[in-house]
Amino acid sequence: MKITALLVLKCSGAGDSSSSGPAEAVVLANASDVSHFGYFQRSAAKEFILFVARTVAKRTPPGQRQSVQHEEYKVHSYNRNGLCALAFMDDHYPVRSAFSLLNTVLDDYQKTFGDSWRAVEADATQPWPYLNEALTKFQDPAEADKLLKIQRDLDETKIILHKTIDSVLARGEKLDSLVEKSSDLSAASQMFYKQAKKTNQCCAIL
Amino acid sequence: MHSRSGQSSYRDRTQEFLTIAERLKKSFSSVPNAPSSSAGSRLEGQKTAVSIQSEFNKRASKIGLGIHQTSQKLAKLAKLAKRTSVFDDPTVEIQELTAVIKQDINALNSAVIDLQLLCNSQNESGNISSDTTNHSTTVVDNLKNRLMSTTKDFKEVLTVRTENLKVHENRRQLFSSSASKDSTNPFIRQRPLVSRASSDSSAPPAPWANSSASSQPFPRKKKNGDPSTSTQPLLQQQQMVPVQDSYMQSRAEALHNVESTIHELSNIFTQLATMVSQQGELAIRIDENMDDTLANVEGAQGALLKYLNSISSNRWLMIKIFFVLMVFLMIFLFFVA
């Protein structure tokens, strides 16, 4: 379950209705992890990611989420009032976590940069450290999606509780056997007492 | 008007009743005018009872008529549902008809409930004979039974329709599977996820989504095909996902899962607590047994100590034993020697 790239773009316009209308989407932030490609393919892969990101961002209408399948990657995009966040990930990453991740990225971007992104016309070249951290932190979908984390914790708790119940049942069995043994012991001691009393009484004559 | 049905549990004796009523009226009018006011008030009392009763009858007859019409519409729907084929799917009509029938059934249900309330209020408020109450309750039960059977038929028709749709969907996939291969095409676009605005509008059709989920993607595919082919030469194909899934719905589902997991956990905890308290009882029993044992053993030890004391300190006992031994020796020697 791998995130290959996270991008934030500014895309104006309606998206998929006209081909000549809005301008190209402008890249505002880019963080990609192309380490699994060969050394010479890395720059090509980066270009490719930029291109696909621009295309998908242009095609995403504002206020909508989209998932596009491309070879073995899934591209999830979320357009919110002209600010578009994209994520390139493999097929195993759960879709819901991807979108909540995009939500967090967008929130953070707006917190950090306010509305200054609306004025940007050329591709931003400085890296945004938050995005790089996010890329590494959110490789595990549970980090991005609180629901997933909660579900996982609950499942673990359930397993632990099942084990607990099993051990409580075993304890119950042991307690049962202890009860039996102690009742036998009590009976035996009673016999012992009676016997002792009997010997005490009967041979006093003799 | 009394509705006749094959399973009615009453006989229609209206004519006898009417003749008796006329006879009684004649006997009333032949009585002199002194008690006529009381007779008049009694007649009026009867008339109001009769008017209430006829109100009840009118509503019951309306409901019966409604049920009959609904079952006719249902028969039409069943015919349509059976008739569907792969290419000539009268989806729109079926959906409209299903919606209309559902509304009718709901309205009839509420009408029957109102009728029952009216019947109960009549029974309490009055000077009405027990036969009337009996009659009203019978009529209400009859109407309820008919409405229930109509609802059951409706549900069966809906299941038939969903099965038909599933069969058609399978056949469609069989025949059109060559057009939907996606492993080799690099630019395949999946069905876009529904946005928040349209997810609200997709919730009300949810009850019918079961029966028409696979008929919906058909028009959607067409709609999405046109703009994409005109503006995107690169994104060539689209793939239908048969199951309706959206971001919001998956989140809601996840929340439901979390909630149910928490419920299960609480169940498990209560069971655990019960088991532990039961075992606590066992532990108490063990404790009591051990106390008994301790008491017994101590008593026995005391008795044995006494015995030991009595034996070790009783000289008289020693002399007695010695004496007995001597006696035995004597007898032994006596017999042997």
Coordinates of C-alpha atoms in Angstrom, one line a residue:
Chain A
M1 CA 0.0 0.0 0.0
K2 CA 2.0 2.8 -1.3
I3 CA 1.6 6.5 -2.0
T4 CA 3.7 7.5 -4.9
A5 CA 2.9 11.2 -5.1
L6 CA 0.9 14.0 -3.5
L7 CA 0.1 17.2 -5.4
V8 CA -1.8 20.3 -4.9
L9 CA -2.9 22.2 -7.9
K10 CA -4.9 25.2 -8.7
C11 CA -7.4 24.5 -11.4
S12 CA -9.9 27.1 -12.4
G13 CA -12.9 26.5 -14.6
A14 CA -15.5 23.9 -15.0
G15 CA -13.5 20.9 -16.0
D16 CA -14.7 18.4 -18.5
S17 CA -17.1 20.3 -20.7
S18 CA -14.9 22.3 -23.0
S19 CA -11.5 21.7 -24.4
S20 CA -10.2 25.2 -25.1
G21 CA -11.7 27.1 -22.1
P22 CA -9.8 27.2 -18.9
A23 CA -6.0 27.5 -18.7
E24 CA -3.9 24.6 -17.7
A25 CA -3.8 23.7 -14.0
V26 CA -1.0 25.2 -12.1
V27 CA 1.0 23.1 -9.8
L28 CA 1.2 24.6 -6.3
A29 CA 3.0 21.8 -4.4
N30 CA 4.5 18.5 -5.3
A31 CA 5.9 15.6 -3.4
S32 CA 6.7 12.4 -5.1
D33 CA 8.5 9.2 -4.2
V34 CA 9.9 7.7 -7.3
S35 CA 12.6 5.7 -5.6
H36 CA 11.2 2.4 -6.8
F37 CA 11.8 3.3 -10.4
G38 CA 15.3 2.9 -11.9
Y39 CA 17.6 5.8 -11.6
F40 CA 17.3 6.9 -15.2
Q41 CA 13.6 6.6 -15.3
R42 CA 13.0 8.9 -12.3
S43 CA 12.9 12.2 -14.1
A44 CA 10.6 10.7 -16.8
A45 CA 8.4 9.4 -14.1
K46 CA 8.2 12.8 -12.4
E47 CA 7.2 14.4 -15.7
F48 CA 4.6 11.8 -16.3
I49 CA 3.2 12.3 -12.8
L50 CA 3.0 16.1 -13.5
F51 CA 1.2 15.6 -16.8
V52 CA -1.3 13.1 -15.5
A53 CA -1.9 15.3 -12.5
R54 CA -2.6 18.3 -14.7
T55 CA -5.0 16.3 -16.9
V56 CA -6.9 14.9 -14.0
A57 CA -7.1 18.2 -12.2
K58 CA -8.5 19.9 -15.2
R59 CA -11.1 17.2 -15.5
T60 CA -12.3 17.4 -12.0
P61 CA -15.2 19.7 -11.6
P62 CA -15.2 21.9 -8.5
G63 CA -16.7 20.3 -5.4
Q64 CA -16.2 16.8 -6.7
R65 CA -14.1 13.8 -5.9
Q66 CA -12.8 11.5 -8.6
S67 CA -10.8 8.3 -8.9
V68 CA -9.0 7.5 -12.1
Q69 CA -7.4 4.2 -12.9
H70 CA -4.1 4.5 -14.8
E71 CA -2.0 1.4 -15.4
E72 CA -1.3 0.1 -12.0
Y73 CA -1.9 3.4 -10.2
K74 CA -5.1 5.0 -8.9
V75 CA -5.2 8.7 -9.0
H76 CA -7.6 10.2 -6.5
S77 CA -8.4 13.9 -6.9
Y78 CA -10.6 16.3 -4.9
N79 CA -11.4 19.7 -6.1
R80 CA -12.5 22.2 -3.5
N81 CA -13.3 25.7 -4.8
G82 CA -10.6 25.6 -7.4
L83 CA -8.0 24.1 -5.2
C84 CA -7.3 20.6 -6.2
A85 CA -5.4 17.9 -4.3
L86 CA -4.3 14.7 -6.0
A87 CA -2.8 11.5 -4.7
F88 CA -1.2 8.8 -6.7
M89 CA -1.5 5.4 -5.0
D90 CA -1.6 1.8 -5.8
D91 CA -4.8 -0.3 -5.8
H92 CA -4.6 -1.6 -2.3
Y93 CA -4.9 1.8 -0.6
P94 CA -8.5 2.1 0.6
V95 CA -10.4 4.8 -1.3
R96 CA -11.9 6.4 1.7
S97 CA -8.6 6.9 3.5
A98 CA -7.3 8.5 0.3
F99 CA -10.0 11.1 0.3
S100 CA -9.7 11.9 3.9
L101 CA -6.0 12.3 3.4
L102 CA -6.7 14.8 0.5
N103 CA -9.0 16.6 2.9
T104 CA -6.3 17.0 5.5
V105 CA -3.8 18.1 2.9
L106 CA -6.2 20.8 1.6
D107 CA -7.0 22.0 5.1
D108 CA -3.3 22.3 5.9
Y109 CA -2.5 24.1 2.7
Q110 CA -5.2 26.6 3.3
K111 CA -4.0 27.1 6.8
T112 CA -0.4 27.6 5.7
F113 CA -0.9 29.7 2.6
G114 CA -4.3 31.3 3.1
D115 CA -5.7 32.5 -0.2
S116 CA -2.4 33.5 -1.8
W117 CA -2.6 30.5 -4.1
R118 CA -5.3 32.1 -6.2
A119 CA -2.8 34.6 -7.5
V120 CA -0.2 32.0 -8.6
E121 CA 0.1 31.6 -12.3
A122 CA 3.3 29.7 -12.8
D123 CA 4.2 26.3 -11.3
A124 CA 5.5 26.6 -7.8
T125 CA 9.0 25.3 -7.6
Q126 CA 9.8 25.4 -3.8
P127 CA 8.9 22.2 -2.1
W128 CA 6.4 22.3 0.7
P129 CA 7.9 20.3 3.6
Y130 CA 4.6 19.4 5.0
L131 CA 3.7 17.5 1.9
N132 CA 6.9 15.5 2.0
E133 CA 6.3 14.6 5.6
A134 CA 2.7 13.7 4.7
L135 CA 3.9 11.4 2.0
T136 CA 6.0 9.4 4.4
K137 CA 3.6 9.6 7.3
F138 CA 0.5 8.5 5.4
Q139 CA 1.9 5.4 3.8
D140 CA -0.1 3.6 6.4
P141 CA -3.8 4.3 5.6
A142 CA -4.7 4.1 9.2
E143 CA -2.8 7.3 9.9
A144 CA -4.8 9.2 7.4
D145 CA -8.2 7.8 8.2
K146 CA -9.2 8.0 11.8
L147 CA -12.1 5.7 11.2
L148 CA -9.8 3.0 10.0
K149 CA -7.6 3.4 13.0
I150 CA -10.5 3.1 15.3
Q151 CA -11.8 0.1 13.5
R152 CA -8.4 -1.6 13.8
D153 CA -8.1 -0.8 17.5
L154 CA -11.6 -2.1 18.1
D155 CA -10.8 -5.3 16.2
E156 CA -7.6 -5.9 18.3
T157 CA -9.6 -5.2 21.4
K158 CA -12.2 -7.7 20.3
I159 CA -9.5 -10.4 19.8
I160 CA -8.0 -9.7 23.2
L161 CA -11.4 -9.9 24.8
H162 CA -12.1 -13.2 23.0
K163 CA -8.8 -14.5 24.5
T164 CA -9.8 -13.2 27.9
I165 CA -13.1 -15.0 27.7
D166 CA -11.4 -18.2 26.8
S167 CA -9.1 -17.9 29.8
V168 CA -12.0 -17.0 32.1
L169 CA -13.8 -20.2 30.9
A170 CA -10.7 -22.2 31.7
R171 CA -10.5 -20.6 35.1
G172 CA -14.1 -21.6 35.6
E173 CA -13.3 -25.2 34.9
K174 CA -10.4 -25.1 37.3
L175 CA -12.6 -23.6 39.9
D176 CA -15.1 -26.3 39.4
S177 CA -12.6 -29.0 40.0
L178 CA -11.4 -27.2 43.0
V179 CA -14.9 -27.1 44.4
E180 CA -15.2 -30.8 43.9
K181 CA -11.9 -31.5 45.6
S182 CA -12.6 -29.3 48.5
S183 CA -16.0 -30.9 49.0
D184 CA -14.4 -34.3 49.0
L185 CA -11.8 -33.1 51.4
S186 CA -14.5 -31.7 53.7
A187 CA -16.3 -35.1 53.6
A188 CA -13.1 -37.0 54.3
S189 CA -12.3 -34.8 57.2
Q190 CA -15.7 -35.3 58.6
M191 CA -15.3 -39.0 58.5
F192 CA -11.9 -38.6 60.1
Y193 CA -13.5 -36.6 62.9
K194 CA -16.2 -39.1 63.5
Q195 CA -13.8 -42.0 63.5
A196 CA -11.6 -40.2 66.0
K197 CA -14.5 -39.6 68.2
K198 CA -15.6 -43.2 67.9
T199 CA -12.3 -44.6 68.9
N200 CA -12.1 -42.2 71.7
Q201 CA -15.5 -43.3 73.1
C202 CA -15.6 -47.0 72.4
C203 CA -12.3 -48.1 73.9
A204 CA -12.7 -46.1 77.0
I205 CA -14.4 -49.2 78.5
L206 CA -11.5 -51.3 77.8
Chain B
M1 CA -72.1 -1.4 1.8
H2 CA -70.6 -4.7 3.0
S3 CA -67.7 -6.0 1.0
R4 CA -67.8 -9.6 0.0
S5 CA -64.7 -11.7 -0.2
G6 CA -63.9 -15.3 -0.5
Q7 CA -62.6 -15.6 3.0
S8 CA -65.2 -13.6 4.8
S9 CA -66.2 -14.8 8.2
Y10 CA -69.6 -13.2 8.3
R11 CA -72.9 -13.6 6.5
D12 CA -74.6 -10.7 4.9
R13 CA -78.1 -10.5 6.6
T14 CA -78.8 -6.9 5.6
Q15 CA -82.2 -7.6 4.1
E16 CA -83.5 -9.4 7.2
F17 CA -82.2 -6.5 9.3
L18 CA -84.0 -4.0 7.1
T19 CA -87.3 -5.9 7.3
I20 CA -87.1 -6.1 11.0
A21 CA -86.3 -2.4 11.3
E22 CA -89.3 -1.5 9.2
R23 CA -91.6 -3.7 11.3
L24 CA -90.3 -2.1 14.4
K25 CA -90.7 1.3 13.0
K26 CA -94.3 0.5 12.2
S27 CA -94.9 -0.8 15.7
F28 CA -93.3 2.4 17.1
S29 CA -95.5 4.7 14.9
S30 CA -98.6 2.8 16.0
V31 CA -98.0 3.7 19.7
P32 CA -99.9 6.8 20.9
N33 CA -98.2 10.2 20.9
A34 CA -97.4 10.5 24.6
P35 CA -94.3 8.5 24.6
S36 CA -93.6 9.7 21.0
S37 CA -91.0 12.2 22.2
S38 CA -89.1 9.5 24.0
A39 CA -89.6 7.3 20.9
G40 CA -88.5 10.2 18.8
S41 CA -85.4 10.7 20.8
R42 CA -84.8 7.0 20.8
L43 CA -85.2 7.0 17.0
E44 CA -82.8 9.9 16.8
G45 CA -80.4 8.1 19.1
Q46 CA -80.7 5.2 16.8
K47 CA -80.3 7.4 13.8
T48 CA -77.1 8.9 15.1
A49 CA -75.8 5.5 15.9
V50 CA -76.8 4.5 12.4
S51 CA -75.1 7.6 11.0
I52 CA -71.9 6.8 12.8
Q53 CA -72.2 3.3 11.6
S54 CA -72.8 4.4 8.1
E55 CA -69.7 6.7 8.3
F56 CA -67.8 3.6 9.4
N57 CA -69.3 1.6 6.5
K58 CA -68.5 4.4 4.0
R59 CA -64.9 4.4 5.0
A60 CA -64.6 0.7 5.1
S61 CA -66.1 0.5 1.6
K62 CA -63.6 3.1 0.3
I63 CA -60.7 1.2 1.8
G64 CA -62.0 -2.0 0.2
L65 CA -62.3 -0.3 -3.1
G66 CA -58.7 1.1 -2.8
I67 CA -57.3 -2.4 -1.9
H68 CA -59.0 -3.8 -5.0
Q69 CA -57.6 -1.2 -7.3
T70 CA -54.2 -1.6 -5.8
S71 CA -54.3 -5.3 -6.4
Q72 CA -55.2 -4.7 -10.0
K73 CA -52.3 -2.4 -10.5
L74 CA -50.1 -4.9 -8.8
A75 CA -51.3 -7.5 -11.3
K76 CA -50.3 -5.2 -14.1
L77 CA -46.9 -4.6 -12.5
A78 CA -46.3 -8.4 -12.2
K79 CA -47.1 -8.8 -15.9
L80 CA -44.6 -6.1 -16.8
A81 CA -41.9 -7.5 -14.5
K82 CA -42.2 -10.9 -16.0
R83 CA -42.2 -9.5 -19.5
T84 CA -38.8 -7.7 -19.3
S85 CA -36.2 -8.7 -21.8
V86 CA -32.6 -7.6 -22.2
F87 CA -33.1 -4.8 -24.6
D88 CA -36.7 -3.7 -24.2
D89 CA -36.8 -2.8 -20.6
P90 CA -39.8 -0.8 -19.6
T91 CA -37.9 0.5 -16.6
V92 CA -39.6 3.9 -16.4
E93 CA -43.1 2.5 -16.3
I94 CA -42.2 -0.1 -13.8
Q95 CA -40.6 2.5 -11.5
E96 CA -43.6 4.8 -11.8
L97 CA -46.0 1.9 -11.2
T98 CA -44.0 0.7 -8.2
A99 CA -43.9 4.2 -6.7
V100 CA -47.7 4.6 -7.2
I101 CA -48.4 1.3 -5.7
K102 CA -46.2 2.0 -2.7
Q103 CA -48.0 5.3 -2.1
D104 CA -51.4 3.6 -2.4
I105 CA -50.4 0.9 0.1
N106 CA -49.1 3.5 2.6
A107 CA -52.3 5.5 2.3
L108 CA -54.5 2.4 2.6
N109 CA -52.5 1.4 5.7
S110 CA -53.0 4.7 7.4
A111 CA -56.7 4.6 6.4
V112 CA -57.1 1.2 7.9
I113 CA -55.5 2.4 11.1
D114 CA -57.8 5.4 11.3
L115 CA -60.7 3.1 10.7
Q116 CA -59.6 0.9 13.6
L117 CA -59.3 4.0 15.8
L118 CA -62.8 5.1 14.8
C119 CA -64.1 1.6 15.6
N120 CA -62.5 1.6 19.0
S121 CA -63.8 5.1 19.9
Q122 CA -67.3 4.0 18.8
N123 CA -67.0 1.0 21.0
E124 CA -66.1 3.0 24.0
S125 CA -68.6 5.9 23.5
G126 CA -71.5 3.9 23.6
N127 CA -75.0 2.9 23.3
I128 CA -74.3 0.5 20.5
S129 CA -75.1 -3.1 20.6
S130 CA -72.4 -5.8 20.9
D131 CA -73.3 -7.0 17.4
T132 CA -72.3 -3.8 15.9
T133 CA -68.9 -3.8 17.6
N134 CA -68.4 -7.4 16.5
H135 CA -69.3 -6.4 13.0
S136 CA -67.0 -3.4 13.0
T137 CA -64.0 -5.4 14.3
T138 CA -64.6 -8.2 11.8
V139 CA -64.7 -5.7 8.9
V140 CA -61.5 -4.0 10.1
D141 CA -59.7 -7.4 10.5
N142 CA -60.8 -8.4 7.1
L143 CA -59.5 -5.2 5.5
K144 CA -56.2 -5.6 7.3
N145 CA -55.8 -9.1 6.1
R146 CA -56.4 -8.1 2.5
L147 CA -54.0 -5.3 2.8
M148 CA -51.3 -7.6 4.2
S149 CA -51.8 -10.1 1.4
T150 CA -51.6 -7.3 -1.2
T151 CA -48.3 -6.1 0.4
K152 CA -46.9 -9.6 0.3
D153 CA -47.7 -9.9 -3.4
F154 CA -46.0 -6.6 -4.0
K155 CA -42.9 -7.7 -2.3
E156 CA -42.9 -10.9 -4.3
V157 CA -43.2 -9.0 -7.5
L158 CA -40.3 -6.8 -6.5
T159 CA -38.1 -9.9 -5.8
V160 CA -39.1 -11.3 -9.2
R161 CA -38.1 -8.1 -10.8
T162 CA -34.6 -8.0 -9.1
E163 CA -33.9 -11.5 -10.1
N164 CA -34.9 -10.8 -13.7
L165 CA -32.6 -7.8 -13.7
K166 CA -29.7 -9.8 -12.3
V167 CA -30.2 -12.4 -15.0
H168 CA -30.3 -9.7 -17.7
E169 CA -27.2 -8.1 -16.3
N170 CA -25.3 -11.4 -16.4
R171 CA -26.4 -12.0 -20.0
R172 CA -25.4 -8.5 -20.9
Q173 CA -22.0 -9.0 -19.5
L174 CA -21.6 -12.3 -21.3
F175 CA -22.4 -10.7 -24.6
S176 CA -20.6 -7.5 -24.2
S177 CA -17.5 -8.8 -22.3
S178 CA -15.2 -8.2 -25.2
A179 CA -15.9 -4.4 -25.1
S180 CA -15.0 -4.0 -21.5
K181 CA -11.5 -5.5 -21.2
D182 CA -9.4 -3.1 -19.3
S183 CA -6.1 -4.8 -18.5
T184 CA -4.4 -3.8 -21.7
N185 CA -5.8 -0.3 -22.1
P186 CA -3.7 2.3 -20.2
F187 CA -6.2 5.0 -20.1
I188 CA -9.2 3.6 -18.5
R189 CA -11.5 5.8 -16.5
Q190 CA -13.6 4.4 -13.9
R191 CA -17.1 5.6 -13.0
P192 CA -16.6 8.9 -11.2
L193 CA -17.5 9.0 -7.6
V194 CA -20.7 10.8 -6.8
S195 CA -20.3 14.3 -5.3
R196 CA -22.0 15.4 -2.1
A197 CA -24.9 17.2 -3.8
S198 CA -25.9 14.2 -5.9
S199 CA -25.5 11.8 -3.1
D200 CA -28.4 13.4 -1.4
S201 CA -30.6 12.9 -4.4
S202 CA -29.5 9.3 -4.7
A203 CA -30.6 8.4 -1.2
P204 CA -34.4 8.6 -1.8
P205 CA -34.3 6.2 -4.8
A206 CA -32.4 3.8 -2.6
P207 CA -35.3 1.5 -2.0
W208 CA -35.7 1.1 -5.7
A209 CA -32.0 1.0 -6.2
N210 CA -32.1 -2.7 -5.5
S211 CA -34.4 -3.3 -8.4
S212 CA -33.0 -0.7 -10.7
A213 CA -29.3 -0.4 -9.8
S214 CA -28.1 -2.1 -12.9
S215 CA -30.5 -0.3 -15.2
Q216 CA -29.2 3.0 -14.0
P217 CA -25.6 2.6 -15.1
F218 CA -26.8 2.1 -18.6
P219 CA -28.1 5.6 -19.2
R220 CA -25.2 6.9 -17.1
K221 CA -22.7 5.2 -19.3
K222 CA -24.2 6.8 -22.3
K223 CA -24.1 10.2 -20.7
N224 CA -20.5 9.9 -19.6
G225 CA -19.4 8.5 -22.9
D226 CA -20.3 11.5 -25.0
P227 CA -18.4 14.3 -23.3
S228 CA -15.4 12.2 -22.7
T229 CA -15.0 11.1 -26.3
S230 CA -15.4 14.6 -27.6
T231 CA -12.9 16.3 -25.3
Q232 CA -10.5 13.6 -24.3
P233 CA -8.9 11.6 -27.1
L234 CA -6.7 10.0 -24.6
L235 CA -9.2 8.6 -22.1
Q236 CA -10.8 6.1 -24.4
Q237 CA -12.9 3.7 -22.4
Q238 CA -15.0 3.7 -19.4
Q239 CA -15.8 0.9 -17.0
M240 CA -19.0 0.4 -15.2
V241 CA -19.0 -0.5 -11.6
P242 CA -22.2 -2.3 -11.0
V243 CA -22.4 -1.6 -7.3
Q244 CA -23.5 1.9 -6.3
D245 CA -20.7 3.2 -4.0
S246 CA -19.7 6.7 -3.0
Y247 CA -17.4 8.4 -0.6
M248 CA -20.1 9.4 1.8
Q249 CA -21.8 6.1 1.7
S250 CA -18.6 4.3 2.5
R251 CA -17.9 6.6 5.4
A252 CA -21.4 6.0 6.7
E253 CA -20.8 2.3 6.4
A254 CA -17.6 2.5 8.2
L255 CA -19.2 4.4 11.0
H256 CA -22.0 1.8 11.2
N257 CA -19.3 -0.9 11.4
V258 CA -17.6 0.9 14.2
E259 CA -20.8 1.3 16.1
S260 CA -21.7 -2.3 15.7
T261 CA -18.2 -3.4 16.8
I262 CA -18.6 -1.2 19.9
H263 CA -21.9 -2.9 20.6
E264 CA -20.4 -6.3 20.3
L265 CA -17.6 -5.2 22.6
S266 CA -20.1 -4.1 25.2
N267 CA -21.9 -7.4 24.9
I268 CA -18.6 -9.3 25.4
F269 CA -17.9 -7.2 28.5
T270 CA -21.2 -7.9 30.1
Q271 CA -20.8 -11.6 29.4
L272 CA -17.4 -11.5 30.9
A273 CA -18.7 -9.7 34.0
T274 CA -21.5 -12.3 34.4
M275 CA -19.1 -15.2 34.1
V276 CA -16.7 -13.7 36.6
S277 CA -19.4 -13.1 39.1
Q278 CA -20.6 -16.7 38.7
Q279 CA -17.1 -17.9 39.3
G280 CA -16.9 -15.7 42.3
E281 CA -19.7 -17.7 43.8
L282 CA -17.8 -20.9 43.1
A283 CA -14.8 -19.4 45.0
I284 CA -17.1 -18.7 48.0
R285 CA -18.2 -22.3 48.0
I286 CA -14.6 -23.5 47.9
D287 CA -13.9 -21.2 50.8
E288 CA -16.7 -22.6 52.9
N289 CA -15.7 -26.2 52.2
M290 CA -12.2 -25.5 53.3
D291 CA -13.5 -23.9 56.5
D292 CA -15.6 -27.0 57.2
T293 CA -12.6 -29.2 56.5
L294 CA -10.5 -27.1 58.9
A295 CA -13.0 -27.4 61.6
N296 CA -13.4 -31.1 61.2
V297 CA -9.7 -31.7 61.2
E298 CA -9.2 -29.6 64.3
G299 CA -12.0 -31.5 66.1
A300 CA -10.5 -34.8 65.1
Q301 CA -7.1 -33.7 66.2
G302 CA -8.5 -32.7 69.5
A303 CA -10.2 -36.0 69.9
L304 CA -7.1 -37.8 69.1
L305 CA -5.1 -35.8 71.5
K306 CA -7.6 -36.6 74.2
Y307 CA -7.3 -40.2 73.3
L308 CA -3.5 -40.0 73.4
N309 CA -3.7 -38.3 76.8
S310 CA -6.1 -40.8 78.1
I311 CA -4.0 -43.6 76.9
S312 CA -0.7 -42.3 77.9
S313 CA -1.8 -41.2 81.4
N314 CA -4.2 -43.8 82.4
R315 CA -2.4 -46.3 84.6
W316 CA -5.5 -48.1 85.4
L317 CA -5.9 -48.7 81.6
M318 CA -2.3 -50.0 81.4
I319 CA -2.9 -52.5 84.2
K320 CA -6.1 -53.6 82.5
I321 CA -4.3 -54.2 79.3
F322 CA -1.5 -56.0 81.0
F323 CA -4.1 -58.2 82.7
V324 CA -5.8 -59.0 79.4
L325 CA -2.5 -59.9 77.9
M326 CA -1.7 -62.2 80.8
V327 CA -5.1 -63.9 80.4
F328 CA -4.5 -64.5 76.7
L329 CA -1.0 -65.9 77.4
M330 CA -2.5 -68.2 80.0
I331 CA -5.1 -69.5 77.5
F332 CA -2.6 -69.9 74.8
L333 CA -0.2 -71.8 77.0
F334 CA -3.0 -73.8 78.4
F335 CA -4.2 -75.0 75.0
V336 CA -0.7 -75.7 73.6
A337 CA 0.9 -77.2 76.5

